[in-house]
Amino acid sequence: MLASADLGVSLHLSSSGLDLPMKVVDMFGSNIPVCAVNFQCLSELVQHGQNGYVFNDSTQLAEQLQELLTGFPSNKKLLQLKAGVAHFRSLGKALADHSSILVN
């Protein structure tokens, strides 16, 4: 069901500021860009404007949703973010492939 989405929204707030939201990892695994609420280490996962958007309040989220969904399904920015997620996924796969060599 997740793979049928075109855009995800993550409202995950980290109490420690150090854990990453697995729901974003799941969305990226399904090639879905996200709008995610900002916290301390989120930039390790969501790179604003490349594989998703980061917001600080409901006004910013509303602006981002309007920007990304206007002209759907051919919104150029949304398509660029999807391409950024695909690039992010390919980097993760390459790292996983190389790390298995180190472990074996």
mmCIF file of N, CA and C in Angstrom:
data_model
loop_
_atom_site.group_PDB
_atom_site.id
_atom_site.type_symbol
_atom_site.label_atom_id
_atom_site.label_comp_id
_atom_site.label_asym_id
_atom_site.label_seq_id
_atom_site.Cartn_x
_atom_site.Cartn_y
_atom_site.Cartn_z
ATOM 1 N N MET A 1 0.815 -1.181 0.000
ATOM 2 C CA MET A 1 0.000 0.000 0.000
ATOM 3 C C MET A 1 0.867 1.258 0.000
ATOM 4 N N LEU A 2 1.976 1.216 0.708
ATOM 5 C CA LEU A 2 2.847 2.393 0.784
ATOM 6 C C LEU A 2 3.353 2.793 -0.599
ATOM 7 N N ALA A 3 3.669 1.830 -1.427
ATOM 8 C CA ALA A 3 4.232 2.117 -2.747
ATOM 9 C C ALA A 3 3.245 2.833 -3.670
ATOM 10 N N SER A 4 1.972 2.854 -3.308
ATOM 11 C CA SER A 4 0.998 3.560 -4.148
ATOM 12 C C SER A 4 0.961 5.060 -3.848
ATOM 13 N N ALA A 5 1.678 5.502 -2.831
ATOM 14 C CA ALA A 5 1.715 6.928 -2.472
ATOM 15 C C ALA A 5 2.715 7.676 -3.356
ATOM 16 N N ASP A 6 2.510 8.957 -3.511
ATOM 17 C CA ASP A 6 3.420 9.802 -4.281
ATOM 18 C C ASP A 6 4.248 10.728 -3.398
ATOM 19 N N LEU A 7 3.792 10.952 -2.179
ATOM 20 C CA LEU A 7 4.481 11.835 -1.244
ATOM 21 C C LEU A 7 4.123 11.407 0.169
ATOM 22 N N GLY A 8 5.106 11.387 1.041
ATOM 23 C CA GLY A 8 4.868 11.038 2.435
ATOM 24 C C GLY A 8 5.046 12.241 3.343
ATOM 25 N N VAL A 9 4.431 12.171 4.515
ATOM 26 C CA VAL A 9 4.597 13.193 5.544
ATOM 27 C C VAL A 9 5.004 12.484 6.833
ATOM 28 N N SER A 10 6.096 12.926 7.426
ATOM 29 C CA SER A 10 6.567 12.360 8.687
ATOM 30 C C SER A 10 6.457 13.419 9.774
ATOM 31 N N LEU A 11 5.701 13.082 10.805
ATOM 32 C CA LEU A 11 5.548 13.969 11.961
ATOM 33 C C LEU A 11 6.360 13.471 13.152
ATOM 34 N N HIS A 12 7.291 12.557 12.905
ATOM 35 C CA HIS A 12 8.131 11.970 13.945
ATOM 36 C C HIS A 12 8.998 13.040 14.594
ATOM 37 N N LEU A 13 8.928 13.104 15.904
ATOM 38 C CA LEU A 13 9.825 13.958 16.681
ATOM 39 C C LEU A 13 10.650 13.059 17.584
ATOM 40 N N SER A 14 11.933 13.230 17.557
ATOM 41 C CA SER A 14 12.830 12.417 18.362
ATOM 42 C C SER A 14 12.983 13.038 19.747
ATOM 43 N N SER A 15 12.742 12.254 20.789
ATOM 44 C CA SER A 15 12.916 12.781 22.146
ATOM 45 C C SER A 15 14.392 12.996 22.454
ATOM 46 N N SER A 16 15.261 12.161 21.883
ATOM 47 C CA SER A 16 16.693 12.316 22.108
ATOM 48 C C SER A 16 17.338 13.221 21.061
ATOM 49 N N GLY A 17 16.661 13.374 19.911
ATOM 50 C CA GLY A 17 17.239 14.132 18.806
ATOM 51 C C GLY A 17 18.265 13.337 18.029
ATOM 52 N N LEU A 18 18.413 12.048 18.366
ATOM 53 C CA LEU A 18 19.456 11.241 17.747
ATOM 54 C C LEU A 18 18.941 10.058 16.930
ATOM 55 N N ASP A 19 17.676 9.717 17.057
ATOM 56 C CA ASP A 19 17.172 8.567 16.301
ATOM 57 C C ASP A 19 16.498 9.031 15.023
ATOM 58 N N LEU A 20 16.591 8.193 14.002
ATOM 59 C CA LEU A 20 16.016 8.531 12.707
ATOM 60 C C LEU A 20 14.680 7.819 12.550
ATOM 61 N N PRO A 21 13.710 8.477 11.926
ATOM 62 C CA PRO A 21 12.386 7.872 11.777
ATOM 63 C C PRO A 21 12.386 6.750 10.736
ATOM 64 N N MET A 22 12.091 5.531 11.174
ATOM 65 C CA MET A 22 12.066 4.391 10.265
ATOM 66 C C MET A 22 10.982 4.535 9.215
ATOM 67 N N LYS A 23 9.921 5.295 9.519
ATOM 68 C CA LYS A 23 8.866 5.491 8.506
ATOM 69 C C LYS A 23 9.423 6.217 7.291
ATOM 70 N N VAL A 24 10.396 7.105 7.477
ATOM 71 C CA VAL A 24 11.027 7.782 6.340
ATOM 72 C C VAL A 24 11.872 6.781 5.557
ATOM 73 N N VAL A 25 12.574 5.907 6.246
ATOM 74 C CA VAL A 25 13.361 4.869 5.581
ATOM 75 C C VAL A 25 12.430 3.971 4.762
ATOM 76 N N ASP A 26 11.286 3.622 5.324
ATOM 77 C CA ASP A 26 10.305 2.810 4.590
ATOM 78 C C ASP A 26 9.803 3.539 3.351
ATOM 79 N N MET A 27 9.525 4.838 3.486
ATOM 80 C CA MET A 27 9.055 5.613 2.336
ATOM 81 C C MET A 27 10.146 5.695 1.273
ATOM 82 N N PHE A 28 11.371 5.956 1.674
ATOM 83 C CA PHE A 28 12.464 6.000 0.705
ATOM 84 C C PHE A 28 12.621 4.646 0.020
ATOM 85 N N GLY A 29 12.440 3.557 0.772
ATOM 86 C CA GLY A 29 12.519 2.221 0.190
ATOM 87 C C GLY A 29 11.458 1.971 -0.866
ATOM 88 N N SER A 30 10.357 2.713 -0.786
ATOM 89 C CA SER A 30 9.284 2.622 -1.782
ATOM 90 C C SER A 30 9.367 3.755 -2.804
ATOM 91 N N ASN A 31 10.500 4.457 -2.816
ATOM 92 C CA ASN A 31 10.766 5.559 -3.753
ATOM 93 C C ASN A 31 9.794 6.732 -3.580
ATOM 94 N N ILE A 32 9.478 7.039 -2.328
ATOM 95 C CA ILE A 32 8.549 8.118 -2.011
ATOM 96 C C ILE A 32 9.307 9.243 -1.298
ATOM 97 N N PRO A 33 9.322 10.449 -1.854
ATOM 98 C CA PRO A 33 9.912 11.579 -1.134
ATOM 99 C C PRO A 33 9.019 11.976 0.042
ATOM 100 N N VAL A 34 9.586 12.689 1.004
ATOM 101 C CA VAL A 34 8.836 13.031 2.207
ATOM 102 C C VAL A 34 8.945 14.514 2.545
ATOM 103 N N CYS A 35 7.939 14.983 3.246
ATOM 104 C CA CYS A 35 7.994 16.240 3.984
ATOM 105 C C CYS A 35 8.090 15.809 5.448
ATOM 106 N N ALA A 36 9.152 16.191 6.122
ATOM 107 C CA ALA A 36 9.387 15.705 7.482
ATOM 108 C C ALA A 36 9.611 16.872 8.436
ATOM 109 N N VAL A 37 9.052 16.730 9.627
ATOM 110 C CA VAL A 37 9.247 17.751 10.652
ATOM 111 C C VAL A 37 10.716 17.738 11.087
ATOM 112 N N ASN A 38 11.274 18.911 11.244
ATOM 113 C CA ASN A 38 12.694 19.074 11.526
ATOM 114 C C ASN A 38 13.047 18.705 12.966
ATOM 115 N N PHE A 39 14.179 18.040 13.128
ATOM 116 C CA PHE A 39 14.801 17.848 14.439
ATOM 117 C C PHE A 39 16.286 17.633 14.231
ATOM 118 N N GLN A 40 17.037 17.507 15.296
ATOM 119 C CA GLN A 40 18.493 17.600 15.301
ATOM 120 C C GLN A 40 19.216 16.807 14.212
ATOM 121 N N CYS A 41 18.993 15.531 14.051
ATOM 122 C CA CYS A 41 19.805 14.738 13.120
ATOM 123 C C CYS A 41 19.057 14.329 11.848
ATOM 124 N N LEU A 42 17.894 14.905 11.603
ATOM 125 C CA LEU A 42 17.102 14.523 10.434
ATOM 126 C C LEU A 42 17.858 14.730 9.123
ATOM 127 N N SER A 43 18.758 15.702 9.083
ATOM 128 C CA SER A 43 19.487 15.998 7.844
ATOM 129 C C SER A 43 20.387 14.839 7.403
ATOM 130 N N GLU A 44 20.641 13.883 8.297
ATOM 131 C CA GLU A 44 21.392 12.690 7.910
ATOM 132 C C GLU A 44 20.575 11.809 6.968
ATOM 133 N N LEU A 45 19.273 11.995 6.975
ATOM 134 C CA LEU A 45 18.379 11.173 6.173
ATOM 135 C C LEU A 45 17.676 11.997 5.091
ATOM 136 N N VAL A 46 17.043 13.077 5.491
ATOM 137 C CA VAL A 46 16.290 13.916 4.545
ATOM 138 C C VAL A 46 17.137 15.139 4.196
ATOM 139 N N GLN A 47 17.501 15.231 2.923
ATOM 140 C CA GLN A 47 18.252 16.395 2.446
ATOM 141 C C GLN A 47 17.254 17.322 1.754
ATOM 142 N N HIS A 48 16.984 18.442 2.410
ATOM 143 C CA HIS A 48 15.953 19.381 1.954
ATOM 144 C C HIS A 48 16.177 19.776 0.501
ATOM 145 N N GLY A 49 15.143 19.555 -0.307
ATOM 146 C CA GLY A 49 15.199 19.912 -1.714
ATOM 147 C C GLY A 49 15.817 18.857 -2.610
ATOM 148 N N GLN A 50 16.368 17.794 -2.012
ATOM 149 C CA GLN A 50 16.980 16.735 -2.814
ATOM 150 C C GLN A 50 16.153 15.451 -2.798
ATOM 151 N N ASN A 51 15.780 14.982 -1.602
ATOM 152 C CA ASN A 51 14.952 13.772 -1.506
ATOM 153 C C ASN A 51 13.698 14.004 -0.669
ATOM 154 N N GLY A 52 13.470 15.239 -0.327
ATOM 155 C CA GLY A 52 12.301 15.612 0.464
ATOM 156 C C GLY A 52 12.415 17.049 0.921
ATOM 157 N N TYR A 53 11.481 17.420 1.757
ATOM 158 C CA TYR A 53 11.479 18.757 2.357
ATOM 159 C C TYR A 53 11.426 18.609 3.873
ATOM 160 N N VAL A 54 12.004 19.579 4.556
ATOM 161 C CA VAL A 54 11.972 19.636 6.017
ATOM 162 C C VAL A 54 11.169 20.875 6.404
ATOM 163 N N PHE A 55 10.293 20.710 7.394
ATOM 164 C CA PHE A 55 9.484 21.852 7.836
ATOM 165 C C PHE A 55 9.564 22.000 9.347
ATOM 166 N N ASN A 56 9.293 23.233 9.807
ATOM 167 C CA ASN A 56 9.333 23.530 11.239
ATOM 168 C C ASN A 56 7.954 23.774 11.839
ATOM 169 N N ASP A 57 6.961 24.069 11.009
ATOM 170 C CA ASP A 57 5.628 24.344 11.540
ATOM 171 C C ASP A 57 4.576 24.009 10.482
ATOM 172 N N SER A 58 3.332 24.100 10.874
ATOM 173 C CA SER A 58 2.233 23.726 9.976
ATOM 174 C C SER A 58 2.129 24.639 8.762
ATOM 175 N N THR A 59 2.521 25.890 8.909
ATOM 176 C CA THR A 59 2.482 26.813 7.773
ATOM 177 C C THR A 59 3.475 26.371 6.703
ATOM 178 N N GLN A 60 4.674 26.023 7.116
ATOM 179 C CA GLN A 60 5.676 25.542 6.159
ATOM 180 C C GLN A 60 5.214 24.243 5.495
ATOM 181 N N LEU A 61 4.645 23.332 6.269
ATOM 182 C CA LEU A 61 4.155 22.080 5.693
ATOM 183 C C LEU A 61 3.076 22.366 4.652
ATOM 184 N N ALA A 62 2.142 23.229 4.972
ATOM 185 C CA ALA A 62 1.071 23.566 4.025
ATOM 186 C C ALA A 62 1.648 24.161 2.734
ATOM 187 N N GLU A 63 2.644 25.025 2.863
ATOM 188 C CA GLU A 63 3.279 25.617 1.675
ATOM 189 C C GLU A 63 3.987 24.549 0.841
ATOM 190 N N GLN A 64 4.657 23.626 1.512
ATOM 191 C CA GLN A 64 5.354 22.557 0.802
ATOM 192 C C GLN A 64 4.373 21.635 0.078
ATOM 193 N N LEU A 65 3.292 21.279 0.747
ATOM 194 C CA LEU A 65 2.287 20.413 0.118
ATOM 195 C C LEU A 65 1.680 21.103 -1.101
ATOM 196 N N GLN A 66 1.395 22.382 -0.973
ATOM 197 C CA GLN A 66 0.836 23.122 -2.103
ATOM 198 C C GLN A 66 1.834 23.167 -3.259
ATOM 199 N N GLU A 67 3.092 23.427 -2.946
ATOM 200 C CA GLU A 67 4.124 23.489 -3.987
ATOM 201 C C GLU A 67 4.283 22.141 -4.703
ATOM 202 N N LEU A 68 4.272 21.060 -3.949
ATOM 203 C CA LEU A 68 4.542 19.745 -4.529
ATOM 204 C C LEU A 68 3.332 19.099 -5.196
ATOM 205 N N LEU A 69 2.134 19.496 -4.794
ATOM 206 C CA LEU A 69 0.952 18.830 -5.334
ATOM 207 C C LEU A 69 0.200 19.658 -6.379
ATOM 208 N N THR A 70 0.577 20.922 -6.555
ATOM 209 C CA THR A 70 -0.029 21.730 -7.613
ATOM 210 C C THR A 70 0.442 21.173 -8.957
ATOM 211 N N GLY A 71 -0.522 20.892 -9.834
ATOM 212 C CA GLY A 71 -0.181 20.334 -11.140
ATOM 213 C C GLY A 71 0.070 18.842 -11.125
ATOM 214 N N PHE A 72 -0.283 18.187 -10.018
ATOM 215 C CA PHE A 72 -0.100 16.741 -9.897
ATOM 216 C C PHE A 72 -0.835 16.039 -11.029
ATOM 217 N N PRO A 73 -0.296 15.025 -11.640
ATOM 218 C CA PRO A 73 0.886 14.240 -11.275
ATOM 219 C C PRO A 73 2.172 14.663 -11.976
ATOM 220 N N SER A 74 2.164 15.735 -12.736
ATOM 221 C CA SER A 74 3.359 16.102 -13.497
ATOM 222 C C SER A 74 4.123 17.271 -12.883
ATOM 223 N N ASN A 75 4.042 17.425 -11.559
ATOM 224 C CA ASN A 75 4.760 18.496 -10.875
ATOM 225 C C ASN A 75 6.265 18.221 -10.966
ATOM 226 N N LYS A 76 7.010 19.144 -11.565
ATOM 227 C CA LYS A 76 8.439 18.936 -11.810
ATOM 228 C C LYS A 76 9.242 18.775 -10.527
ATOM 229 N N LYS A 77 8.925 19.556 -9.509
ATOM 230 C CA LYS A 77 9.684 19.469 -8.252
ATOM 231 C C LYS A 77 9.453 18.113 -7.581
ATOM 232 N N LEU A 78 8.219 17.628 -7.586
ATOM 233 C CA LEU A 78 7.935 16.316 -7.000
ATOM 234 C C LEU A 78 8.697 15.227 -7.758
ATOM 235 N N LEU A 79 8.744 15.328 -9.068
ATOM 236 C CA LEU A 79 9.491 14.354 -9.874
ATOM 237 C C LEU A 79 10.988 14.438 -9.585
ATOM 238 N N GLN A 80 11.515 15.645 -9.350
ATOM 239 C CA GLN A 80 12.926 15.805 -8.984
ATOM 240 C C GLN A 80 13.218 15.158 -7.633
ATOM 241 N N LEU A 81 12.303 15.340 -6.674
ATOM 242 C CA LEU A 81 12.496 14.728 -5.357
ATOM 243 C C LEU A 81 12.477 13.210 -5.468
ATOM 244 N N LYS A 82 11.582 12.660 -6.299
ATOM 245 C CA LYS A 82 11.555 11.202 -6.504
ATOM 246 C C LYS A 82 12.877 10.720 -7.079
ATOM 247 N N ALA A 83 13.445 11.472 -8.008
ATOM 248 C CA ALA A 83 14.751 11.112 -8.568
ATOM 249 C C ALA A 83 15.828 11.166 -7.484
ATOM 250 N N GLY A 84 15.718 12.135 -6.582
ATOM 251 C CA GLY A 84 16.662 12.234 -5.472
ATOM 252 C C GLY A 84 16.562 11.053 -4.523
ATOM 253 N N VAL A 85 15.344 10.561 -4.304
ATOM 254 C CA VAL A 85 15.160 9.373 -3.461
ATOM 255 C C VAL A 85 15.794 8.168 -4.146
ATOM 256 N N ALA A 86 15.609 8.036 -5.456
ATOM 257 C CA ALA A 86 16.199 6.915 -6.192
ATOM 258 C C ALA A 86 17.721 6.956 -6.080
ATOM 259 N N HIS A 87 18.309 8.157 -6.150
ATOM 260 C CA HIS A 87 19.760 8.302 -5.999
ATOM 261 C C HIS A 87 20.188 7.910 -4.583
ATOM 262 N N PHE A 88 19.437 8.362 -3.589
ATOM 263 C CA PHE A 88 19.707 8.032 -2.188
ATOM 264 C C PHE A 88 19.680 6.516 -1.987
ATOM 265 N N ARG A 89 18.676 5.848 -2.603
ATOM 266 C CA ARG A 89 18.548 4.395 -2.493
ATOM 267 C C ARG A 89 19.726 3.694 -3.146
ATOM 268 N N SER A 90 20.200 4.185 -4.298
ATOM 269 C CA SER A 90 21.315 3.538 -4.976
ATOM 270 C C SER A 90 22.600 3.685 -4.163
ATOM 271 N N LEU A 91 22.782 4.809 -3.486
ATOM 272 C CA LEU A 91 23.937 4.979 -2.612
ATOM 273 C C LEU A 91 23.883 3.992 -1.444
ATOM 274 N N GLY A 92 22.684 3.825 -0.870
ATOM 275 C CA GLY A 92 22.515 2.878 0.232
ATOM 276 C C GLY A 92 22.795 1.453 -0.196
ATOM 277 N N LYS A 93 22.357 1.080 -1.387
ATOM 278 C CA LYS A 93 22.608 -0.264 -1.900
ATOM 279 C C LYS A 93 24.098 -0.478 -2.124
ATOM 280 N N ALA A 94 24.769 0.512 -2.692
ATOM 281 C CA ALA A 94 26.212 0.402 -2.922
ATOM 282 C C ALA A 94 26.953 0.244 -1.599
ATOM 283 N N LEU A 95 26.559 1.008 -0.595
ATOM 284 C CA LEU A 95 27.198 0.901 0.716
ATOM 285 C C LEU A 95 26.948 -0.474 1.314
ATOM 286 N N ALA A 96 25.730 -0.983 1.208
ATOM 287 C CA ALA A 96 25.411 -2.312 1.738
ATOM 288 C C ALA A 96 26.220 -3.386 1.021
ATOM 289 N N ASP A 97 26.342 -3.277 -0.297
ATOM 290 C CA ASP A 97 27.124 -4.249 -1.062
ATOM 291 C C ASP A 97 28.580 -4.257 -0.613
ATOM 292 N N HIS A 98 29.151 -3.077 -0.407
ATOM 293 C CA HIS A 98 30.556 -2.994 -0.004
ATOM 294 C C HIS A 98 30.770 -3.377 1.459
ATOM 295 N N SER A 99 29.810 -3.083 2.305
ATOM 296 C CA SER A 99 29.973 -3.433 3.721
ATOM 297 C C SER A 99 29.919 -4.934 3.915
ATOM 298 N N SER A 100 29.178 -5.671 3.071
ATOM 299 C CA SER A 100 29.133 -7.129 3.205
ATOM 300 C C SER A 100 30.496 -7.728 2.858
ATOM 301 N N ILE A 101 31.235 -7.090 1.981
ATOM 302 C CA ILE A 101 32.582 -7.561 1.657
ATOM 303 C C ILE A 101 33.492 -7.428 2.875
ATOM 304 N N LEU A 102 33.358 -6.328 3.618
ATOM 305 C CA LEU A 102 34.174 -6.102 4.801
ATOM 306 C C LEU A 102 33.846 -7.069 5.922
ATOM 307 N N VAL A 103 32.570 -7.463 6.031
ATOM 308 C CA VAL A 103 32.140 -8.337 7.114
ATOM 309 C C VAL A 103 32.541 -9.788 6.851
ATOM 310 N N ASN A 104 32.523 -10.184 5.602
ATOM 311 C CA ASN A 104 32.839 -11.594 5.255
ATOM 312 C C ASN A 104 34.275 -11.856 5.343
#
